[in-house]
PDB file of C-alpha atoms and ligand atoms in Angstrom:
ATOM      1  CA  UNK O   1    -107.262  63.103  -4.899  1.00 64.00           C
ATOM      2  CA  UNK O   2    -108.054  60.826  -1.845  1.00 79.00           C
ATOM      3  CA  UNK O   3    -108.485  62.009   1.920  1.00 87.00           C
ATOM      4  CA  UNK O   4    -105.851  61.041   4.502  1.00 90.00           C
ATOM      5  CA  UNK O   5    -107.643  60.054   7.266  1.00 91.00           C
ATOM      6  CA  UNK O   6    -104.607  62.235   9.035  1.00 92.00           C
ATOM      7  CA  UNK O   7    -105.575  65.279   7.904  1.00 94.00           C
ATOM      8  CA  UNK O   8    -107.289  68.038  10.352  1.00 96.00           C
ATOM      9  CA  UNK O   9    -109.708  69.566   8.512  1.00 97.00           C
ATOM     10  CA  UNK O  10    -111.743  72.870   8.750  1.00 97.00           C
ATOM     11  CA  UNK O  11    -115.416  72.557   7.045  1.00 97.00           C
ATOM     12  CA  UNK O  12    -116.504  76.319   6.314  1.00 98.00           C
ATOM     13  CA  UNK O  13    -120.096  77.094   6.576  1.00 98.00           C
ATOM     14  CA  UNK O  14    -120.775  73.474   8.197  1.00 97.00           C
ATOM     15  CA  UNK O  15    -124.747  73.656   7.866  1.00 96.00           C
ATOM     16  CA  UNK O  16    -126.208  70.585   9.054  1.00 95.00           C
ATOM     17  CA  UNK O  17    -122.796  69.132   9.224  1.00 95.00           C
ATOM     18  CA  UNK O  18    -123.053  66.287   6.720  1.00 93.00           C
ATOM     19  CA  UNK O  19    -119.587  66.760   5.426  1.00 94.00           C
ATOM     20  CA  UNK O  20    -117.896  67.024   8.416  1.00 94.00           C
ATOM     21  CA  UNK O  21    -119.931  64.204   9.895  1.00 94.00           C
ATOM     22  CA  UNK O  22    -118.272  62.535   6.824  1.00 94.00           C
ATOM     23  CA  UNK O  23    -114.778  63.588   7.466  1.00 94.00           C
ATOM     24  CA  UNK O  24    -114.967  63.096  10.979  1.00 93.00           C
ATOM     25  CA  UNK O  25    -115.759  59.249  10.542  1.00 92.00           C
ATOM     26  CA  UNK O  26    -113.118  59.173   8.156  1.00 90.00           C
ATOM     27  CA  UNK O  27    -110.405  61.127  10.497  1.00 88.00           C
ATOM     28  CA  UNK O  28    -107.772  58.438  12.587  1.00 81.00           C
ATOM     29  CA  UNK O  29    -108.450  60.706  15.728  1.00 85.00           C
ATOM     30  CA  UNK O  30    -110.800  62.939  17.722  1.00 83.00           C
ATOM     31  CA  UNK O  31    -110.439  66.574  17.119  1.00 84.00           C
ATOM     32  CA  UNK O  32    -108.761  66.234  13.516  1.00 93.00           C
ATOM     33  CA  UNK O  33    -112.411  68.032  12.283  1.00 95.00           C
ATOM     34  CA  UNK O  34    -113.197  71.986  13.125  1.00 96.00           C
ATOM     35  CA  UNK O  35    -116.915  72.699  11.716  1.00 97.00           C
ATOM     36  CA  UNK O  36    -117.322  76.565  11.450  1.00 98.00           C
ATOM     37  CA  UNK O  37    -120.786  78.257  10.939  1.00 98.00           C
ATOM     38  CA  UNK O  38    -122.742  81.169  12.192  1.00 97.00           C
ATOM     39  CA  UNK O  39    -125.711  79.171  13.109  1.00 97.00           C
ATOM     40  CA  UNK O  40    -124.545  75.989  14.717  1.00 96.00           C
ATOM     41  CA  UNK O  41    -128.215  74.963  16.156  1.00 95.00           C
ATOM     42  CA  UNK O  42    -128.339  71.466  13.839  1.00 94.00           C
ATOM     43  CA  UNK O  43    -124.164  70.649  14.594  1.00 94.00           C
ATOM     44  CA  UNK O  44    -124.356  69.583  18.239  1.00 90.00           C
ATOM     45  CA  UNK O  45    -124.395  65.918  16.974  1.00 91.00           C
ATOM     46  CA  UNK O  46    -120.596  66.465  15.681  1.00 92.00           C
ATOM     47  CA  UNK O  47    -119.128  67.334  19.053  1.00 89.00           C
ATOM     48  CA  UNK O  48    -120.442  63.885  20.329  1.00 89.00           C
ATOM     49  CA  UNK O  49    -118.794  62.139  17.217  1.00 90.00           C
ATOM     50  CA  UNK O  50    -115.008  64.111  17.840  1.00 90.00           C
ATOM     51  CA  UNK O  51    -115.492  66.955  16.081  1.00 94.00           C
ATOM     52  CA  UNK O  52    -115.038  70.638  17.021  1.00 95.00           C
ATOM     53  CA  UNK O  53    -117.268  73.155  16.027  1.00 96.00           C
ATOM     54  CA  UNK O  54    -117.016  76.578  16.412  1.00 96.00           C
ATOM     55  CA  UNK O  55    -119.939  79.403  15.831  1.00 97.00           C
ATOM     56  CA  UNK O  56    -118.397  82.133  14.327  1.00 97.00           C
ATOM     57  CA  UNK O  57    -118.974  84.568  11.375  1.00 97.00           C
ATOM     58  CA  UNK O  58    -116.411  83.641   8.582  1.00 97.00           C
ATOM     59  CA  UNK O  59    -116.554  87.290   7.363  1.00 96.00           C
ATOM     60  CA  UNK O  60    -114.941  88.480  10.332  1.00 96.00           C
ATOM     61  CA  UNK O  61    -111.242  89.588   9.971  1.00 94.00           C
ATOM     62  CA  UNK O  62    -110.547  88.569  13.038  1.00 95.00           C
ATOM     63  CA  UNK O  63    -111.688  85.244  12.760  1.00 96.00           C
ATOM     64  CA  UNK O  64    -108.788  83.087  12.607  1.00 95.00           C
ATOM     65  CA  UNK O  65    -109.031  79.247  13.229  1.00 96.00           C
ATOM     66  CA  UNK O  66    -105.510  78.097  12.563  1.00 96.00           C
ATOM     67  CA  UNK O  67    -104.067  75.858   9.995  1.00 97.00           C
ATOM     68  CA  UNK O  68    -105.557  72.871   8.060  1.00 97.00           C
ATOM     69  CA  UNK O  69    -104.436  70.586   6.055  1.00 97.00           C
ATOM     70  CA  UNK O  70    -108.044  70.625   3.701  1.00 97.00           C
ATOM     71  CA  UNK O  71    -110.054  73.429   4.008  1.00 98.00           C
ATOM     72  CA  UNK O  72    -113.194  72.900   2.292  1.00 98.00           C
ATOM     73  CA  UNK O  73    -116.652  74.674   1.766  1.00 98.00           C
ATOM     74  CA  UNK O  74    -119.900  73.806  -0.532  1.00 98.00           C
ATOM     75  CA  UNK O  75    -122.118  76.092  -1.453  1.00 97.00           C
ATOM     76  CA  UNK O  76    -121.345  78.690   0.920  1.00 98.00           C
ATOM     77  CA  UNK O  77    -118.989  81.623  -1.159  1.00 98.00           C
ATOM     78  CA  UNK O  78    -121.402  81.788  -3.680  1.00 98.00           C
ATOM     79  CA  UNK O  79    -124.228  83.751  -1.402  1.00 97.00           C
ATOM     80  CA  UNK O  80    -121.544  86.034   0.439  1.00 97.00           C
ATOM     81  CA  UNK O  81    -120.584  89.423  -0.725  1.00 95.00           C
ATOM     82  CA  UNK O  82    -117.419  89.548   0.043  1.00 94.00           C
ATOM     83  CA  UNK O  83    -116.559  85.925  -1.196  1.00 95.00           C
ATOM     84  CA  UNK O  84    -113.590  87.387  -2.895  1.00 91.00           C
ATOM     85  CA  UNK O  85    -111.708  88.679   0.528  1.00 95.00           C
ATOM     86  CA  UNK O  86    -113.174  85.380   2.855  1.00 97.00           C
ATOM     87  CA  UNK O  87    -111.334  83.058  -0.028  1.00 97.00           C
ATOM     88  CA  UNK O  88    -108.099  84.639   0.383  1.00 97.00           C
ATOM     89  CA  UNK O  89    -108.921  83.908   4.194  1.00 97.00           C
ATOM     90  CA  UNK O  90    -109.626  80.458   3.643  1.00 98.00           C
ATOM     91  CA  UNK O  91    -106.278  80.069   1.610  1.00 98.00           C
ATOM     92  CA  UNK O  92    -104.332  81.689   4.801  1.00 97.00           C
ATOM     93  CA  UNK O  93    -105.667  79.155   6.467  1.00 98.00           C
ATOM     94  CA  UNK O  94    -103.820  76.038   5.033  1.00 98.00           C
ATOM     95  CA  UNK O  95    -100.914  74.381   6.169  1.00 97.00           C
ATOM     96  CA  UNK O  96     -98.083  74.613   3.686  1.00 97.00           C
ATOM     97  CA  UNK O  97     -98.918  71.617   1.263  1.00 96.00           C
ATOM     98  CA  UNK O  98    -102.593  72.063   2.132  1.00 97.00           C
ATOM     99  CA  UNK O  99    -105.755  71.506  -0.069  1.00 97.00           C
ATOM    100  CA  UNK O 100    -108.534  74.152  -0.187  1.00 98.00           C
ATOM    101  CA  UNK O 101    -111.719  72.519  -1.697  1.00 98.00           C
ATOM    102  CA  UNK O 102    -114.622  75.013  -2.940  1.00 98.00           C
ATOM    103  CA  UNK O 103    -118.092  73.848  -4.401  1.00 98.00           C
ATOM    104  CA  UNK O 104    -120.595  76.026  -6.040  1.00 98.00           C
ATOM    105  CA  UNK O 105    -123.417  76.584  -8.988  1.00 96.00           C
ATOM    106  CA  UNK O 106    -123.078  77.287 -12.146  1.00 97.00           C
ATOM    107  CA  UNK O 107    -126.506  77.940 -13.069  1.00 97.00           C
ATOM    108  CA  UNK O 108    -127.329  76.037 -16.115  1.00 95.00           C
ATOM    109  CA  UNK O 109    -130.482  75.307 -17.868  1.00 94.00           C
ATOM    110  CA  UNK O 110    -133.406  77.131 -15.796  1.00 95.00           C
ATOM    111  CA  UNK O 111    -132.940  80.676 -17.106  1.00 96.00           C
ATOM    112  CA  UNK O 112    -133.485  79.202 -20.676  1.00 96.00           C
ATOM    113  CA  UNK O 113    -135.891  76.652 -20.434  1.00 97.00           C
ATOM    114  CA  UNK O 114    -138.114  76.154 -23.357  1.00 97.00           C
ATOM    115  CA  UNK O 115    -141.018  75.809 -20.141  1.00 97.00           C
ATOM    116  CA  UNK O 116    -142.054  79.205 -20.396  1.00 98.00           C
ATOM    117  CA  UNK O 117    -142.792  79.429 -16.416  1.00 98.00           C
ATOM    118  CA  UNK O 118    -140.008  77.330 -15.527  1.00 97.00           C
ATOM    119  CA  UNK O 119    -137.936  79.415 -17.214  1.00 98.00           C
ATOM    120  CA  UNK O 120    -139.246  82.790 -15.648  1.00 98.00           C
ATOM    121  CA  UNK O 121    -139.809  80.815 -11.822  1.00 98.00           C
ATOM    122  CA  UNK O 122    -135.966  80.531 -12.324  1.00 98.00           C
ATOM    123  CA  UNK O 123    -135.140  83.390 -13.236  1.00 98.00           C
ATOM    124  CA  UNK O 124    -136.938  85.322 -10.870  1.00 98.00           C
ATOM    125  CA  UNK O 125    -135.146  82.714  -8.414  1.00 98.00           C
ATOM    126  CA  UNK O 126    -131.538  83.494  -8.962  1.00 98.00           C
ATOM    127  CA  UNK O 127    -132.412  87.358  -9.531  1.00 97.00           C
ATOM    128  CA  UNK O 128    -134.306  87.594  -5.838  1.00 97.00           C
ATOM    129  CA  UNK O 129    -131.133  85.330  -4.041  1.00 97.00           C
ATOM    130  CA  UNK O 130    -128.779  87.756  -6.086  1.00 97.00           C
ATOM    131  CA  UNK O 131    -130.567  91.342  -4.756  1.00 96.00           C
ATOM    132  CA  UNK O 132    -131.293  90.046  -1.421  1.00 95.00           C
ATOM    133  CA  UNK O 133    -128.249  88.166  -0.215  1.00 95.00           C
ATOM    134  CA  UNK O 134    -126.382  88.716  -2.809  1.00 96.00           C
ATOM    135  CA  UNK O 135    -125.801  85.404  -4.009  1.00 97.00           C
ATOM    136  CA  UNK O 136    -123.891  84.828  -7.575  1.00 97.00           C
ATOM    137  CA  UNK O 137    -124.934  81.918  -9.462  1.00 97.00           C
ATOM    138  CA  UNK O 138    -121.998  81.673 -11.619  1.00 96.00           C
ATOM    139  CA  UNK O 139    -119.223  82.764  -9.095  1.00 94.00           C
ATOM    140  CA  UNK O 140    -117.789  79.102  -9.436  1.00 96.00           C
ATOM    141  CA  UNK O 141    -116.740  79.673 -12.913  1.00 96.00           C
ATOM    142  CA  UNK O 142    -114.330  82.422 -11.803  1.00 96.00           C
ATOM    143  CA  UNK O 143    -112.649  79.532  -9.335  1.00 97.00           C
ATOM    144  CA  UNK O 144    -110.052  78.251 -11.561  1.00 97.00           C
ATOM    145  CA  UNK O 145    -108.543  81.208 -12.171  1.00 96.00           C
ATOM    146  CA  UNK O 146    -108.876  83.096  -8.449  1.00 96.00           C
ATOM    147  CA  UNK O 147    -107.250  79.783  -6.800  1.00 97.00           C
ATOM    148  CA  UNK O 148    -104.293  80.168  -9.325  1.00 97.00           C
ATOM    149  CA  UNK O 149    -104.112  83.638  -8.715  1.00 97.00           C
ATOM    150  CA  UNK O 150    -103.912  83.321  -4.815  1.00 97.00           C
ATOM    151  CA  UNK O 151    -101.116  80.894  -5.536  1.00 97.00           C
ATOM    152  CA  UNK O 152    -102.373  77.571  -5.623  1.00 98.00           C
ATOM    153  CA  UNK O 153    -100.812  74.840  -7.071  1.00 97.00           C
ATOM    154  CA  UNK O 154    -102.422  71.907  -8.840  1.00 97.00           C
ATOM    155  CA  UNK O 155    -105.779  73.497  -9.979  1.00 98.00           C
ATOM    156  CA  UNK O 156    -108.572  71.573 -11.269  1.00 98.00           C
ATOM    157  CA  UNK O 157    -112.192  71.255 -11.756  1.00 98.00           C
ATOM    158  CA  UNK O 158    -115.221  69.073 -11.869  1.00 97.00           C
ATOM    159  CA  UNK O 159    -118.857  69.498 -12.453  1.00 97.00           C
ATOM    160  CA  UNK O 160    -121.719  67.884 -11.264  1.00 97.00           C
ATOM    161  CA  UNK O 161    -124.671  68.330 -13.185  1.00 97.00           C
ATOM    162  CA  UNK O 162    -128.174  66.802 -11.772  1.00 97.00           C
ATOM    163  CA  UNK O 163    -131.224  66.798 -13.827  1.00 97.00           C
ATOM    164  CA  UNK O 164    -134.595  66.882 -12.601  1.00 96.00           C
ATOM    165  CA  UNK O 165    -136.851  64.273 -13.673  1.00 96.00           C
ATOM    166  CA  UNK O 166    -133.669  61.594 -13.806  1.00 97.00           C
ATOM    167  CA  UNK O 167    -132.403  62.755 -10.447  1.00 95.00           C
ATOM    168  CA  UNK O 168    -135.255  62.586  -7.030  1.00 92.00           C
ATOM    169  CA  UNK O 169    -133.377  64.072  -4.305  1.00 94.00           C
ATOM    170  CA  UNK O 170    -132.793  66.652  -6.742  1.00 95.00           C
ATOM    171  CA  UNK O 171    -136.334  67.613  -8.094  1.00 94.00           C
ATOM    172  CA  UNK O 172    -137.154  66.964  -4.246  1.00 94.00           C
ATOM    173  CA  UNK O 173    -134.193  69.655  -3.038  1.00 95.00           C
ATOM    174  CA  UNK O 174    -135.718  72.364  -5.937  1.00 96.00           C
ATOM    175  CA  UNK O 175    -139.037  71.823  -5.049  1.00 95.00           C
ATOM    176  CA  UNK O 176    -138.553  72.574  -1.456  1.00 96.00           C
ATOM    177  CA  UNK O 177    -136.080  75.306  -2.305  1.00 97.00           C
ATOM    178  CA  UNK O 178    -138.956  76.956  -4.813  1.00 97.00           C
ATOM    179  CA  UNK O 179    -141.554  76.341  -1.554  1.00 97.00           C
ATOM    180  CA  UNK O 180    -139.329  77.799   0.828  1.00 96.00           C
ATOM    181  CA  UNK O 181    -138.659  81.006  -2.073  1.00 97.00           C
ATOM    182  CA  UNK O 182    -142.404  81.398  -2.913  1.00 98.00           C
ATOM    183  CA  UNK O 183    -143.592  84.252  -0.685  1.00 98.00           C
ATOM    184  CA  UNK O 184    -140.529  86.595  -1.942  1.00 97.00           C
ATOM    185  CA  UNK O 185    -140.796  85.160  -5.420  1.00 98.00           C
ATOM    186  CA  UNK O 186    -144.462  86.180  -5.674  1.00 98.00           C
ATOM    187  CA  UNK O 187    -143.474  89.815  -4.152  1.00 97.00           C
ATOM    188  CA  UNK O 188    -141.038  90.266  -6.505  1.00 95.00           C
ATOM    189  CA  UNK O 189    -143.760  90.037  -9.156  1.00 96.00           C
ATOM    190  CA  UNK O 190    -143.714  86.375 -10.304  1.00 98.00           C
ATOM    191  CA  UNK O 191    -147.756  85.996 -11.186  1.00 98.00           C
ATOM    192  CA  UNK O 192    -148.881  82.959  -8.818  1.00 98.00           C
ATOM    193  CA  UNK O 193    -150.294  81.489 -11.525  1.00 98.00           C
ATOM    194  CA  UNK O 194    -146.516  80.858 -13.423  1.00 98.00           C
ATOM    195  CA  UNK O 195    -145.610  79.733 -10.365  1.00 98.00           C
ATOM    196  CA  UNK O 196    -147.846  77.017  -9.539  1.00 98.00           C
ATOM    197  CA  UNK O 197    -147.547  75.873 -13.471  1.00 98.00           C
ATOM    198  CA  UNK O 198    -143.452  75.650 -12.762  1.00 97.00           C
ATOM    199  CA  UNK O 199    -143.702  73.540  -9.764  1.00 97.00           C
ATOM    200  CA  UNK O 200    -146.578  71.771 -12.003  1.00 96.00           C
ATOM    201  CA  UNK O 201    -144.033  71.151 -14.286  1.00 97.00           C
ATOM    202  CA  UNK O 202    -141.368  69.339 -11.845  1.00 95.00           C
ATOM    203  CA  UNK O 203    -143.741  67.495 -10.394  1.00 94.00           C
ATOM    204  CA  UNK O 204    -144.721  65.628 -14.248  1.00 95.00           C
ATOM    205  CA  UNK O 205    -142.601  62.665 -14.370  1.00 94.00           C
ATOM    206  CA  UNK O 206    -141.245  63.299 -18.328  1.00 96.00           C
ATOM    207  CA  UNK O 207    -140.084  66.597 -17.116  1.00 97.00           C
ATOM    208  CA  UNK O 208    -136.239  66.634 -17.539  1.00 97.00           C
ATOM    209  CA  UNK O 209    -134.656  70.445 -16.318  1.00 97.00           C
ATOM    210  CA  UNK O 210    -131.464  71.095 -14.950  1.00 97.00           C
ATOM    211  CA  UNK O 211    -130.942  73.931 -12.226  1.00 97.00           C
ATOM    212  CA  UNK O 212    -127.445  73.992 -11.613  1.00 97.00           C
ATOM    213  CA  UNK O 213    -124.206  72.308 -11.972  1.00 97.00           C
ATOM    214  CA  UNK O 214    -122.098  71.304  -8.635  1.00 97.00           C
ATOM    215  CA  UNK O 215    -118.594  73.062  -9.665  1.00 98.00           C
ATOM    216  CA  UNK O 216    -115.584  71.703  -7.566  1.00 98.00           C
ATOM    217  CA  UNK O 217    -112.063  73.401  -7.805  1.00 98.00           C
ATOM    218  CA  UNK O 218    -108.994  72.825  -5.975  1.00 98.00           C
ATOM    219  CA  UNK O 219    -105.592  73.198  -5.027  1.00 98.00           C
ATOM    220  CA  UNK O 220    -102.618  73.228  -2.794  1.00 97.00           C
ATOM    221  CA  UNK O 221    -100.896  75.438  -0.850  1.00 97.00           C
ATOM    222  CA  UNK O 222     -97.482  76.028  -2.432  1.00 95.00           C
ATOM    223  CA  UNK O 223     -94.598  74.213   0.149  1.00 93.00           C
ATOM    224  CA  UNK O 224     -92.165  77.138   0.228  1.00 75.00           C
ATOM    225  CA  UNK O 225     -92.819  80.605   0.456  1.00 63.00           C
ATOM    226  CA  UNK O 226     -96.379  81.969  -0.327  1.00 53.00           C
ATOM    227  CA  UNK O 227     -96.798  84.272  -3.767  1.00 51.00           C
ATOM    228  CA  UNK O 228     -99.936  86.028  -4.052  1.00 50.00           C
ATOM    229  CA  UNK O 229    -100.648  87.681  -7.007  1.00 47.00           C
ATOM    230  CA  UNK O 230    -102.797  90.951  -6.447  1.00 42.00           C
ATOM    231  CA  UNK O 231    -106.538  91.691  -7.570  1.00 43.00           C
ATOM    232  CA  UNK O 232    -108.409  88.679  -8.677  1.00 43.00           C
ATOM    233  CA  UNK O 233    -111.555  89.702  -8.356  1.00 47.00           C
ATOM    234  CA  UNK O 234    -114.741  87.573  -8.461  1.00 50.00           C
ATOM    235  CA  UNK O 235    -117.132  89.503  -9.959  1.00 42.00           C
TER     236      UNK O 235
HETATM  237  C1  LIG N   1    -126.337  76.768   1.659  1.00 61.87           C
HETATM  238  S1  LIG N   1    -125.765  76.345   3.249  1.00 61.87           S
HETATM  239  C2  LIG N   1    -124.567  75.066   2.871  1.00 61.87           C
HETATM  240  C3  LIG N   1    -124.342  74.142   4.014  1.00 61.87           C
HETATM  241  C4  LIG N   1    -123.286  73.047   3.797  1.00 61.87           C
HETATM  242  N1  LIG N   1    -122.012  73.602   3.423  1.00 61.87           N
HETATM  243  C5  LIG N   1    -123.740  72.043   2.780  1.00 61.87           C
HETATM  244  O1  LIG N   1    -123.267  72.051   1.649  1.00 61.87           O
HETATM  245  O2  LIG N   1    -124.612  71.224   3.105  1.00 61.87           O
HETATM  246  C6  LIG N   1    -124.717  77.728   3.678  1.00 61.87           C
HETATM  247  C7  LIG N   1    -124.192  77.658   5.118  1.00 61.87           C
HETATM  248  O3  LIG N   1    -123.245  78.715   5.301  1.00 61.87           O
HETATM  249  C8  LIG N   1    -123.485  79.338   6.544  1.00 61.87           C
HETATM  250  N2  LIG N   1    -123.019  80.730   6.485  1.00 61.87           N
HETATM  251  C9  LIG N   1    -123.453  81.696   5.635  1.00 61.87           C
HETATM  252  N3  LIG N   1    -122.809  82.855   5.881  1.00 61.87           N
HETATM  253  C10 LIG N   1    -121.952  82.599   6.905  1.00 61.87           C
HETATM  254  C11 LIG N   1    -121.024  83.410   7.614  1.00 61.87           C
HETATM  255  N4  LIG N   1    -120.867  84.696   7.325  1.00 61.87           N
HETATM  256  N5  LIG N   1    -120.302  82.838   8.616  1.00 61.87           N
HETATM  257  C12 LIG N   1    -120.466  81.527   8.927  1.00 61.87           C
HETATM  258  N6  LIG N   1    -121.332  80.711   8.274  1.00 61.87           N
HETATM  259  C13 LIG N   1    -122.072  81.246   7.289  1.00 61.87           C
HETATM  260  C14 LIG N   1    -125.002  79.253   6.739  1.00 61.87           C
HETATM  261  O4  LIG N   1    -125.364  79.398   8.094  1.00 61.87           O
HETATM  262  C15 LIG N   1    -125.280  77.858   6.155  1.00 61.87           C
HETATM  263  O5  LIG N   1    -125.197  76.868   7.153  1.00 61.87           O
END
């Protein structure tokens, strides 16, 4: 599954615009790349590269930014609420033929650790993201079967799966994310104590934990008419 450097292309939940920085110096032409996010403070470099970006909540119904031939979002569905109603956007918004491209987590590993406070720093982790902004750390494993169900064609799936220890932008990226977590970890009752012996325990070179997998599932927008089966939910 290659890119066609003629595609337009709608990134969903852009961030700091790394993929669409991507896409947009793979596109043939200016303006082939929309970035969408509700906080576009770190995309202003895309605009001077030929890409559009638009700020824009992707949970509002009336937020409609036209037709795409890939539509793709990472690590975004997973902490919304109402993942299951903005994916059946997301499909709406591919061209007949079109490829919608989802990455998520599927936790794996933390949660049961033989590391006693890794284990429970984890834990605690994906149950604070989950209450809070209601993030689901398995959501991805439900993506085979939603896509088909919204009437994709061509379906398929691959994992990523890091490991900290073997992987250093990875230990680095949980690190920071278990820095940045601390302060709500610690009110949520994680003793400090368990804490600091967690992020002990990443920092030891021997230490070899995974966190989550990177799940990727696909598919294409069926060239005739559009069937939609009814109720697939995500949860
Ligand atoms: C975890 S970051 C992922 C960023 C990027 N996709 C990446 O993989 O590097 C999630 C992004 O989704 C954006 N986001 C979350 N909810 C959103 C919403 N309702 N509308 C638009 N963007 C949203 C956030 O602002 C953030 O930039």
């Amino acid at each position: 599954m290659g890119l066609d450097a003629r595609w337009s292309c709608l990134e969903v939940g852009a961030g700091t615009g790394t993929l669409s920085g991507w896409l947009t110096s793979v596109a043939a032409s200016a303006g082939q790349v929309t970035a969408v996010d509700r906080d576009v403070r770190f995309l202003g470099h895309l605009s001077a590269e030929g890409a559009r970006v638009i700020e824009a909540d992707i949970t509002d119904p009336a937020f409609h930014p036209g037709r795409f031939d890939l539509v793709h979002a990472r690590f975004v569905l997973m902490h919304l609420r109402d993942r299951e109603e903005v994916l059946r956007r997301m499909v709406s918004w591919l061209k007949p033929g079109g490829l919608l491209v989802v990455s998520d987590s599927l936790a794996v590993g933390g949660e049961t650790s033989p590391h006693e406070a890794y284990r429970r720093t984890i834990t605690g982790y994906w149950r604070m993201i989950a209450e809070t902004i209601g993030s689901d750390r398995h959501c991805a494993a439900q993506y085979p079967r939603v896509l088909t169900g919204l009437g994709l064609r061509d379906v398929g799936m691959h994992t990523h799966l890091p490991v900290v220890g073997l992987d250093a932008g990875f230990g680095r990226f949980l690190a920071l994310t278990l820095e940045q977590a601390k302060d709500r970890l610690l009110a949520a009752g994680l003793p400090a104590a368990v804490y600091d012996e967690a992020v002990e325990h990443l920092k030891d070179p021997m230490t070899r934990e995974p966190f989550f997998a990177m799940a990727t599932c696909w598919g294409r927008a069926p060239v005739g008419p559009r069937q939609q089966s009814a109720g697939f939910p995500l949860a």
